[in-house]
Amino acid sequence: MVSATAHAGSPPAPSVPSSASVAPRSDRDRFAALAFCWADLLLHLDEAGVIQFAAGAFSAFTGRTPPSLVGEHFLSLITPEDGPKALGYLKQTHGRGRLEGAIVRLSRQQGLPLPMDLSAYTLDGHCYVALRLRAHSPDRAHDRASRDQRTGLLSAEAFSETAGRRVKAAREAGRDVGVTLVNLKGFEDLQGRLDESRASTLLGALGESLRTAALDADSAALVAEGRYGLLHDASLDVGALEARLEALARGHDPSGEGVEVETAALDLHGSGEVREEDLARGLLYAMNQMQRTSTGALSLRTLPTTLLKLVAQAASEVTDFRRLVADRRFHIAVQPILSATTGNIHHYEALCRFEATQPDASPFRAITFAEETGLIHEFDLAMAHKALEWLGSKPRNSDAYQLAVNISGYSIGISRYVDGLLALLENNPWTRGRLMFEITESARMTDLDAANQFIQVLRGLHYRVCLDDFGAGAASFQYLSALEVDVVKIDGSAVRNAMKVAKGKAFLSALTELCRRLGVSTIAEMIDSPESLHFVRDCGCDYVQGFLFGRPSLNIKDFSPLPHEDLFLKPPRRRVTVTSNAPALPSATPPRA
Ligand code: C2E
Ligand code: MG
Ligand code: MG
């Protein structure tokens, strides 16, 4: 008996339609019966993409019954943002006969869109589509931050996460696949020769060529400018791809010079024995290596070309990172958060730096690697210890030193981290009111209720909590509604977008108004120009942070005096206390003697 797979946290399992429970009579019934082994929803589309037949739990998933869908276009089921991608999938299916491993989001009458795995095949011009709810895990591939808007390619992290799984699945199915890294030598020079519109069409065309050569649209990644990775059928003619990319670059280059394309194929031999996570880790490692090296040529030549070696190297990098954390070989750089109206510094954000000599070197890649490899909670705990040391080195009788520490959403689901942090805080009650926490990478929280409970424990102990990167991912409002926090930090990209579009001011003002009603303060981050300061101030943001007031520094004295004091309505006071003019971060802090 066939049945649909039930998933934890998913809508109820679909009841098997009659077509699947009786002896198969036609190709369509056979298809339905077979596909129900795998899928939650089934569709039969005609050549134009119009639904001819629908079966499965559409009512539970979308609020619509299967018969009511007949005659509608497939796109009516998909979120508008995923529409172009979904059309591309249908086109690819018609071109190749089948498609696997694609992801689309189902739009719903109520609730957030549901990410679904999509498989499809064509027969006599008709297209059969099977959709299955993705396991309830954060879907990085769907975070807008994970996809480069110009090329439409995935980030290296999102790619490696799904590619590891796909390599494994393809090999188990006896299918031959390959991973190829591509480097366009001279790409930066070429970009310097292009005007904005040419550069944009070139990037779009390069992305399109790579996606077409890949197994599917989510199997090609942008590693760095001019560097890409793709998972493809073993039969792909890599030479032809090189020629296509070369021709594209030459065709767009006013000097006709173009770029030199070099590729390196990863030998997947033996990878069948390797765990899926290790494969993903190895691939990510390869891409990180490629990104880190300043000259792409060197990176491709020095990169091990067997995946097994990469997996081994990734494992050794994990060991190195663990040691680095255990030995506390990292430092705290601070950056002030100040009142948008008075310019008074309220507190500082603690940003880790792995090289003491390079306060500007972003930890982002190392942090992402640690998140991808399940090490971040160890780091976050070590950072909390460091933050305590930092605070301990400052006078305790001053309000001037308050620190916000980042916690990855991943860490708060790990009991070892939660227990470790709470023990640390309980043993150091003097930190109350001096230490705050920013939850980053919210998409990595798998259990929002549990996350909220943890947040409330922190707040109950008088530590304020901030939701970081608000507006960077699609689910920000869901987090704001599920998590009770003191502060929301509006992501720099959201501020920039708001400044670009006509309705941006109205949206940002509505958001700050909503937060005000919820009793939540707002911080606008990445304020790097007087215009952005004026903009967010006009929109009602309470606090600001950004390069305009200094880059993160290992030395807190760098912010005294604060640059651009003249931009504030009244000169900031050196001593830092929250004044009645500046909306106070709603404080869980007990009054201090
Ligand atoms: P975040 O928490 O959103 O931190 C703000 C980032 O924006 C910092 O990057 C900061 O240097 C940068 N920034 C500040 N002002 C400006 C500006 O005006 N323009 C631009 N373009 N950038 C600005 P950084 O230090 O590279 O950190 C990147 C991310 O790494 C952080 O984003 C956070 O997610 C993560 N991170 C940093 N330290 C830690 C840590 O100790 N633990 C964890 N879990 N994550 C951390
Ligand atoms: Mg932060
Ligand atoms: Mg942020």
XYZ file of C-alpha atoms and ligand atoms in Angstrom:
641
model
C 0.000 0.000 0.000
C 1.400 3.346 -0.915
C 1.187 6.319 1.374
C 2.604 9.772 1.580
C 5.494 10.398 3.912
C 4.561 12.291 7.072
C 6.993 14.888 8.352
C 7.512 16.195 11.834
C 5.812 19.526 12.270
C 4.101 19.323 8.889
C 0.425 19.586 8.061
C -1.520 16.333 8.387
C -0.518 13.554 6.023
C -2.665 13.563 2.906
C -5.330 10.981 2.488
C -4.519 8.808 -0.485
C -6.839 9.670 -3.355
C -9.002 7.023 -4.910
C -6.814 6.972 -8.005
C -3.984 5.657 -5.867
C -5.975 3.100 -3.914
C -7.471 1.149 -6.801
C -5.636 -0.965 -9.348
C -3.821 1.345 -11.750
C -5.804 1.807 -14.969
C -3.833 4.350 -16.912
C -0.411 5.941 -17.070
C -1.740 8.734 -14.934
C -2.966 6.396 -12.217
C 0.272 4.461 -12.315
C 2.129 7.713 -11.982
C -0.048 8.769 -9.073
C 0.425 5.462 -7.278
C 4.184 5.532 -7.747
C 4.609 9.167 -6.935
C 2.671 8.841 -3.694
C 5.548 6.778 -2.371
C 7.420 10.024 -2.402
C 5.146 13.001 -2.738
C 2.558 14.908 -0.742
C 1.016 16.664 -3.748
C 0.705 15.594 -7.365
C -0.133 17.564 -10.476
C -0.591 16.823 -14.119
C -0.023 19.902 -16.298
C -0.624 20.405 -19.980
C 2.002 21.932 -22.244
C 1.018 25.459 -21.206
C 1.395 24.635 -17.507
C -2.370 24.494 -16.869
C -3.428 22.001 -14.185
C -5.325 18.998 -15.595
C -5.348 16.865 -12.484
C -4.442 17.393 -8.858
C -4.274 14.931 -5.989
C -3.056 14.956 -2.439
C -3.402 17.119 0.618
C -3.918 20.420 -1.153
C -6.606 21.394 1.351
C -4.230 20.987 4.296
C -1.341 22.638 2.514
C -2.995 25.466 0.600
C -6.586 25.685 1.795
C -7.863 24.680 -1.676
C -9.400 21.435 -2.833
C -7.784 19.482 -5.704
C -10.802 19.802 -8.090
C -10.839 23.594 -7.650
C -7.317 23.750 -9.034
C -8.112 22.136 -12.366
C -7.928 24.732 -15.148
C -5.624 27.047 -13.198
C -2.019 27.667 -14.060
C 0.632 25.892 -11.987
C 2.045 29.287 -10.985
C -1.136 30.106 -9.060
C 0.139 27.642 -6.419
C 3.591 29.124 -6.127
C 4.706 32.295 -4.306
C 5.125 35.190 -6.767
C 8.863 35.453 -5.949
C 9.395 31.846 -6.992
C 7.265 32.203 -10.151
C 10.095 32.834 -12.642
C 12.122 30.020 -11.124
C 9.153 27.625 -11.279
C 8.573 28.496 -14.931
C 12.260 27.790 -15.556
C 11.847 24.373 -13.933
C 8.907 23.538 -16.183
C 10.938 24.601 -19.196
C 13.869 22.489 -18.106
C 11.580 19.504 -17.577
C 10.186 19.860 -21.088
C 13.739 20.179 -22.442
C 15.323 17.292 -20.558
C 12.428 14.974 -19.849
C 12.891 15.086 -16.078
C 13.915 17.274 -13.187
C 14.855 16.416 -9.632
C 15.876 18.179 -6.483
C 14.348 21.574 -7.277
C 12.733 23.633 -4.514
C 9.747 25.984 -4.736
C 7.580 27.645 -2.133
C 3.879 26.969 -2.092
C 1.737 30.024 -1.452
C -1.015 29.572 1.116
C -4.220 31.376 1.965
C -3.011 31.534 5.572
C 0.465 31.196 7.032
C 3.952 31.398 5.669
C 4.809 29.865 2.289
C 5.799 26.201 2.507
C 9.088 25.102 0.947
C 8.552 21.997 -1.185
C 10.906 19.630 -2.979
C 9.820 19.394 -6.583
C 10.363 16.570 -9.058
C 8.847 16.459 -12.502
C 8.884 14.450 -15.689
C 7.347 14.865 -19.096
C 5.566 12.376 -21.285
C 4.133 13.293 -24.692
C 4.318 16.997 -23.880
C 2.474 16.552 -20.579
C 4.224 17.349 -17.376
C 3.819 15.419 -14.115
C 4.854 17.276 -11.011
C 5.353 15.806 -7.541
C 5.803 18.048 -4.526
C 6.925 17.019 -1.086
C 7.124 19.170 2.003
C 10.734 19.769 2.894
C 11.847 18.380 6.232
C 11.308 21.037 8.893
C 14.794 22.444 8.821
C 16.045 25.901 7.945
C 16.172 26.170 4.206
C 19.264 28.163 3.540
C 18.835 27.846 -0.187
C 15.744 29.964 0.173
C 17.147 32.679 2.263
C 17.441 35.609 -0.120
C 20.849 36.261 1.380
C 21.887 32.803 0.107
C 21.266 33.676 -3.522
C 23.143 36.252 -5.521
C 20.533 38.532 -7.065
C 22.623 39.399 -10.149
C 23.504 35.895 -11.308
C 20.687 33.978 -9.625
C 23.335 31.572 -8.315
C 23.380 30.093 -4.819
C 25.968 31.055 -2.232
C 28.765 28.540 -1.694
C 27.271 27.560 1.683
C 23.776 26.956 0.382
C 25.168 25.078 -2.598
C 27.455 22.781 -0.631
C 24.684 21.953 1.819
C 22.369 20.662 -0.879
C 25.107 19.424 -3.228
C 26.462 17.023 -0.606
C 23.015 15.466 -0.409
C 22.560 15.428 -4.172
C 25.931 13.857 -4.898
C 25.084 11.148 -2.418
C 21.594 10.553 -3.778
C 22.784 10.517 -7.391
C 25.572 8.059 -6.646
C 23.232 5.789 -4.727
C 20.920 5.842 -7.739
C 23.868 4.736 -9.881
C 23.965 8.063 -11.632
C 27.262 9.663 -12.530
C 27.680 13.262 -11.498
C 30.637 15.607 -11.364
C 31.600 18.753 -9.478
C 33.514 21.381 -11.424
C 35.024 24.620 -10.173
C 35.267 27.445 -12.676
C 37.541 30.467 -12.549
C 37.398 33.400 -14.967
C 40.908 34.824 -15.057
C 40.909 38.564 -15.671
C 37.274 38.933 -14.598
C 37.908 41.870 -12.288
C 39.696 43.780 -15.066
C 36.840 42.989 -17.410
C 34.305 44.348 -14.920
C 36.309 47.569 -14.774
C 35.816 47.959 -18.542
C 32.015 47.510 -18.429
C 29.334 50.063 -17.737
C 26.640 49.124 -15.228
C 24.102 47.816 -17.698
C 26.605 45.665 -19.601
C 28.016 44.300 -16.370
C 24.526 43.395 -15.251
C 23.604 41.600 -18.508
C 26.915 39.746 -18.473
C 26.384 38.556 -14.903
C 22.846 37.458 -15.735
C 24.041 35.578 -18.826
C 26.922 33.897 -16.974
C 24.531 32.781 -14.243
C 22.090 31.437 -16.809
C 24.822 29.461 -18.647
C 26.087 27.915 -15.432
C 22.611 27.031 -14.196
C 21.774 25.443 -17.531
C 24.955 23.360 -17.454
C 24.256 22.261 -13.874
C 21.992 19.417 -12.779
C 19.319 21.989 -11.985
C 18.940 25.643 -11.074
C 20.058 25.041 -7.467
C 23.193 23.172 -8.465
C 25.408 26.104 -9.386
C 27.082 28.497 -6.961
C 28.785 31.834 -6.925
C 31.940 31.352 -4.864
C 33.438 34.820 -5.389
C 33.467 37.327 -8.253
C 34.298 35.291 -11.364
C 34.508 31.998 -9.473
C 31.838 29.376 -9.544
C 31.085 25.807 -8.599
C 28.616 23.474 -10.220
C 27.260 20.008 -9.794
C 26.476 18.440 -13.144
C 25.792 15.303 -15.045
C 29.050 13.416 -15.705
C 28.309 13.664 -19.413
C 28.532 17.485 -19.389
C 30.895 18.771 -22.050
C 33.053 20.981 -19.837
C 35.105 22.184 -22.819
C 31.938 23.465 -24.480
C 30.948 25.237 -21.266
C 34.368 26.905 -21.110
C 33.970 28.054 -24.725
C 30.476 29.407 -23.989
C 31.655 31.401 -20.984
C 34.646 32.715 -22.932
C 32.411 33.825 -25.794
C 30.016 35.551 -23.398
C 32.821 37.517 -21.749
C 34.370 38.486 -25.084
C 30.986 39.487 -26.496
C 30.356 41.892 -23.612
C 33.885 43.329 -23.467
C 34.262 46.603 -25.426
C 37.977 45.786 -25.840
C 37.125 42.310 -27.148
C 39.709 40.852 -24.782
C 37.383 38.853 -22.515
C 38.677 36.419 -19.896
C 40.504 33.130 -19.764
C 38.340 30.340 -18.404
C 39.918 27.601 -16.344
C 38.147 24.708 -14.721
C 39.036 22.004 -12.240
C 36.989 18.849 -11.899
C 36.723 17.243 -8.486
C 37.264 13.526 -8.500
C 34.312 12.043 -6.618
C 35.830 8.584 -6.528
C 35.182 6.887 -3.187
C 32.741 9.531 -2.035
C 30.047 6.868 -1.809
C 31.639 5.828 1.492
C 31.572 9.321 2.947
C 28.768 10.687 5.106
C 26.524 13.312 3.526
C 27.538 16.005 6.055
C 31.204 15.300 5.418
C 30.679 15.654 1.684
C 28.966 18.980 2.235
C 31.782 20.030 4.534
C 34.406 19.008 1.954
C 32.661 20.944 -0.798
C 32.287 24.005 1.370
C 35.917 23.729 2.282
C 36.893 23.651 -1.418
C 34.838 26.756 -2.097
C 36.138 28.576 0.952
C 39.660 27.800 -0.174
C 38.897 29.081 -3.633
C 37.368 32.250 -2.225
C 40.196 32.918 0.191
C 42.937 32.838 -2.398
C 43.399 36.180 -4.040
C 44.379 34.819 -7.428
C 41.942 32.258 -8.707
C 44.550 30.555 -10.871
C 46.589 29.653 -7.862
C 43.591 28.438 -5.949
C 42.543 25.985 -8.611
C 46.015 24.628 -9.094
C 46.721 24.138 -5.416
C 43.328 22.776 -4.510
C 43.237 19.013 -3.987
C 41.115 17.651 -6.765
C 39.830 14.578 -5.023
C 36.818 15.067 -2.875
C 38.140 12.602 -0.323
C 41.221 14.723 0.217
C 39.033 17.778 0.587
C 36.911 16.003 3.158
C 40.079 15.124 5.066
C 41.310 18.709 4.887
C 37.958 20.015 6.017
C 38.151 17.665 9.003
C 41.575 19.026 9.838
C 40.262 22.580 9.560
C 37.531 21.638 12.023
C 40.201 20.400 14.425
C 42.156 23.629 13.969
C 39.073 25.736 14.629
C 38.317 23.740 17.778
C 41.852 24.324 19.011
C 41.629 28.027 18.211
C 38.456 28.256 20.265
C 39.839 26.175 23.127
C 42.977 28.348 23.259
C 40.828 31.495 22.995
C 42.921 32.778 20.109
C 40.479 35.490 19.127
C 39.706 39.012 20.225
C 36.801 41.357 20.724
C 36.405 44.352 18.459
C 33.703 46.779 19.525
C 31.452 49.108 17.585
C 29.158 51.641 19.273
C 25.374 51.728 19.081
C 24.157 55.269 19.625
C 20.961 57.178 20.040
C 19.742 58.349 16.632
C 18.724 61.679 18.060
C 21.362 62.622 20.639
C 24.333 60.580 19.450
C 24.922 59.283 22.971
C 26.541 55.870 22.943
C 24.210 53.365 24.510
C 26.319 50.226 24.277
C 28.846 48.424 22.077
C 28.466 45.351 19.910
C 31.187 42.743 20.446
C 32.450 41.392 17.113
C 34.992 38.612 17.131
C 38.313 39.012 15.352
C 40.544 36.033 14.734
C 43.609 38.100 13.919
C 44.528 40.692 16.514
C 46.432 42.670 13.940
C 43.533 42.981 11.518
C 40.570 44.547 13.243
C 38.903 44.920 9.857
C 39.120 41.245 8.917
C 35.551 39.980 8.946
C 34.948 36.751 10.863
C 31.949 36.054 8.674
C 33.477 33.161 6.743
C 34.877 31.462 9.824
C 31.564 31.918 11.627
C 29.678 30.467 8.672
C 32.097 27.549 8.499
C 31.558 26.956 12.219
C 27.790 27.081 11.718
C 27.938 24.707 8.767
C 30.133 22.276 10.649
C 28.234 22.353 13.917
C 30.967 24.095 15.901
C 29.403 27.485 16.417
C 27.952 26.789 19.868
C 31.447 26.036 21.169
C 32.604 29.340 19.766
C 29.610 31.300 21.044
C 30.248 30.042 24.553
C 33.937 30.946 24.334
C 32.907 34.402 23.108
C 30.612 34.831 26.114
C 33.584 34.072 28.396
C 35.664 36.611 26.470
C 32.921 39.218 26.805
C 32.933 38.699 30.572
C 36.697 39.182 30.623
C 36.277 42.371 28.581
C 33.634 43.742 30.934
C 35.675 42.634 33.930
C 38.571 44.766 32.744
C 36.408 47.923 32.836
C 35.279 49.890 35.874
C 32.190 48.244 37.329
C 30.717 51.442 38.666
C 30.210 52.962 35.208
C 27.355 52.697 32.769
C 29.726 53.440 29.924
C 30.607 49.840 29.262
C 27.766 47.694 28.063
C 28.351 44.934 25.573
C 26.080 43.059 23.171
C 27.317 39.602 22.206
C 26.138 37.702 19.133
C 24.617 34.266 19.496
C 23.917 32.150 16.447
C 20.361 30.842 16.214
C 21.958 27.427 15.885
C 23.571 27.615 19.332
C 20.348 28.255 21.215
C 19.077 24.859 20.137
C 22.096 23.133 21.689
C 21.625 22.260 25.352
C 25.365 22.220 26.043
C 25.504 25.873 25.010
C 22.362 26.898 26.878
C 23.473 25.163 30.096
C 27.006 26.547 29.775
C 25.840 30.104 29.226
C 23.276 30.067 32.030
C 25.840 28.661 34.472
C 28.269 31.403 33.448
C 25.677 34.135 33.945
C 24.432 32.770 37.225
C 27.998 32.709 38.552
C 28.557 36.307 37.456
C 25.476 38.292 38.445
C 27.469 41.539 38.231
C 27.107 41.293 34.436
C 23.345 41.887 34.648
C 22.382 45.000 32.775
C 25.893 45.183 31.276
C 25.629 42.298 28.896
C 23.097 41.934 26.086
C 22.643 39.264 23.447
C 21.947 39.537 19.719
C 20.405 36.515 18.047
C 21.919 36.211 14.559
C 21.122 33.636 11.889
C 17.579 33.215 13.168
C 16.907 30.890 10.237
C 18.961 28.294 12.055
C 16.475 28.115 14.918
C 14.585 24.900 14.463
C 12.248 25.240 17.425
C 10.888 28.748 17.911
C 9.013 27.893 21.121
C 12.158 26.534 22.745
C 14.138 29.523 21.454
C 11.612 31.889 23.006
C 11.774 30.051 26.322
C 15.547 30.490 26.364
C 15.188 34.181 25.500
C 12.721 34.645 28.359
C 15.118 32.962 30.792
C 17.806 35.474 29.752
C 15.416 38.396 30.084
C 14.216 37.100 33.437
C 17.847 37.232 34.572
C 17.943 40.888 33.413
C 19.843 40.397 30.168
C 18.301 42.219 27.228
C 17.898 40.353 23.964
C 18.007 41.719 20.432
C 16.788 40.102 17.238
C 19.619 40.749 14.755
C 19.454 41.024 10.956
C 15.752 41.875 10.883
C 14.500 42.155 7.308
C 17.371 40.155 5.793
C 15.336 36.960 5.411
C 11.765 36.281 4.466
C 10.640 35.092 7.890
C 11.582 38.136 9.996
C 8.007 38.937 11.006
C 7.425 35.348 12.003
C 10.406 35.585 14.353
C 9.251 38.926 15.721
C 5.871 37.471 16.500
C 7.204 34.230 18.003
C 10.090 35.684 19.998
C 9.631 38.237 22.740
C 12.668 40.471 22.569
C 13.713 43.919 23.808
C 15.312 45.183 20.630
C 15.151 44.609 16.896
C 18.197 45.355 14.790
C 17.226 46.250 11.255
C 19.626 44.725 8.760
C 21.769 47.077 6.678
C 20.423 45.586 3.443
C 16.847 46.322 4.550
C 17.776 49.954 5.256
C 19.485 50.251 1.867
C 16.503 48.757 0.069
C 14.139 51.086 1.905
C 16.241 54.060 0.791
C 16.070 52.937 -2.841
C 12.343 52.553 -3.318
C 9.543 55.106 -3.128
C 7.539 53.252 -0.492
C 10.616 52.392 1.544
C 10.183 55.192 4.035
C 6.569 54.235 4.687
C 7.533 50.591 5.244
C 10.414 51.333 7.582
C 8.334 53.880 9.510
C 5.545 51.307 9.856
C 8.047 48.785 11.170
C 9.434 51.153 13.806
C 5.865 52.078 14.767
C 4.960 48.399 15.116
C 8.018 47.863 17.318
C 7.133 50.873 19.424
C 3.675 49.433 20.034
C 5.241 46.120 20.973
C 7.553 47.912 23.402
C 10.581 46.954 21.322
C 13.418 49.395 20.517
C 14.930 49.572 17.038
C 18.537 49.814 15.917
C 19.376 50.584 12.282
C 22.675 49.007 11.322
C 25.280 49.757 8.635
C 24.686 53.489 8.789
C 27.612 54.684 6.729
C 26.519 58.087 5.417
C 24.767 61.206 6.760
C 21.902 60.433 4.308
C 21.285 57.020 5.834
C 21.393 58.525 9.343
C 18.791 61.157 8.404
C 16.668 58.564 6.643
C 16.446 56.127 9.551
C 15.988 58.944 12.036
C 13.058 60.233 9.964
C 11.660 56.713 9.951
C 11.673 56.651 13.733
C 14.598 54.289 14.394
C 15.767 54.723 17.980
C 19.424 53.773 17.629
C 22.076 53.615 14.909
C 25.296 51.698 14.301
C 27.693 51.899 11.384
C 30.960 52.941 9.797
C 29.833 56.582 9.925
C 30.691 56.443 13.626
C 33.733 54.250 13.252
C 34.619 50.735 12.162
C 34.748 47.990 14.773
C 37.938 48.452 16.764
C 39.951 46.511 19.314
C 40.385 49.769 21.193
C 37.293 51.362 22.673
C 39.134 54.690 22.916
C 38.861 54.967 19.127
C 35.279 56.126 19.624
C 36.194 59.046 21.774
C 35.618 61.571 20.360
C 32.958 60.093 18.147
C 33.176 61.159 14.492
C 30.310 63.231 13.059
C 28.991 64.575 16.337
C 27.680 67.542 14.336
C 25.038 65.316 12.734
C 23.076 65.079 15.948
C 20.366 67.347 17.109
C 22.337 68.223 20.186
C 25.971 67.423 20.926
C 26.423 64.000 22.458
C 27.580 63.783 26.014
C 30.766 61.898 26.647
C 29.433 60.029 29.656
C 26.974 57.491 28.571
C 23.615 57.203 30.142
C 20.281 56.906 28.467
C 18.652 60.322 28.520
C 14.981 61.129 28.430
C 15.412 62.363 24.855
C 16.658 59.009 23.668
C 14.113 56.240 23.781
C 15.616 53.825 26.260
C 16.176 50.240 25.214
C 13.356 48.727 27.232
C 15.378 47.589 30.122
C 15.019 44.389 31.991
C 17.738 45.787 34.208
C 16.975 46.230 37.853
C 17.632 49.759 39.059
C 21.294 50.021 39.969
C 22.406 51.595 43.205
P 26.283 41.288 12.569
O 26.046 40.755 13.932
O 25.100 41.779 11.815
O 27.374 42.419 12.733
C 27.407 43.612 12.010
C 28.397 43.535 10.898
O 28.281 44.700 10.090
C 29.849 43.510 11.367
O 30.563 42.725 10.450
C 30.269 44.959 11.220
O 31.661 45.123 11.050
C 29.526 45.323 9.955
N 29.289 46.762 9.856
C 29.123 47.661 10.843
N 28.863 48.880 10.331
C 28.879 48.762 8.980
C 28.671 49.677 7.893
O 28.426 50.861 8.045
N 28.763 49.154 6.626
C 29.025 47.847 6.410
N 29.098 47.424 5.148
N 29.212 46.957 7.414
C 29.134 47.406 8.689
P 31.568 41.632 10.915
O 32.314 42.045 12.138
O 32.325 41.247 9.695
O 30.634 40.450 11.350
C 29.864 39.794 10.423
C 28.902 38.857 11.079
O 29.632 37.796 11.727
C 28.085 39.497 12.204
O 27.010 40.203 11.649
C 27.644 38.255 12.958
O 26.567 37.622 12.296
C 28.864 37.377 12.830
N 29.644 37.508 14.068
C 30.603 38.414 14.400
N 31.060 38.154 15.652
C 30.360 37.082 16.102
C 30.373 36.317 17.324
O 31.109 36.595 18.277
N 29.505 35.264 17.397
C 28.665 34.958 16.374
N 27.827 33.908 16.511
N 28.618 35.639 15.235
C 29.460 36.690 15.093
Mg 25.061 41.437 15.518
Mg 23.276 42.452 11.876
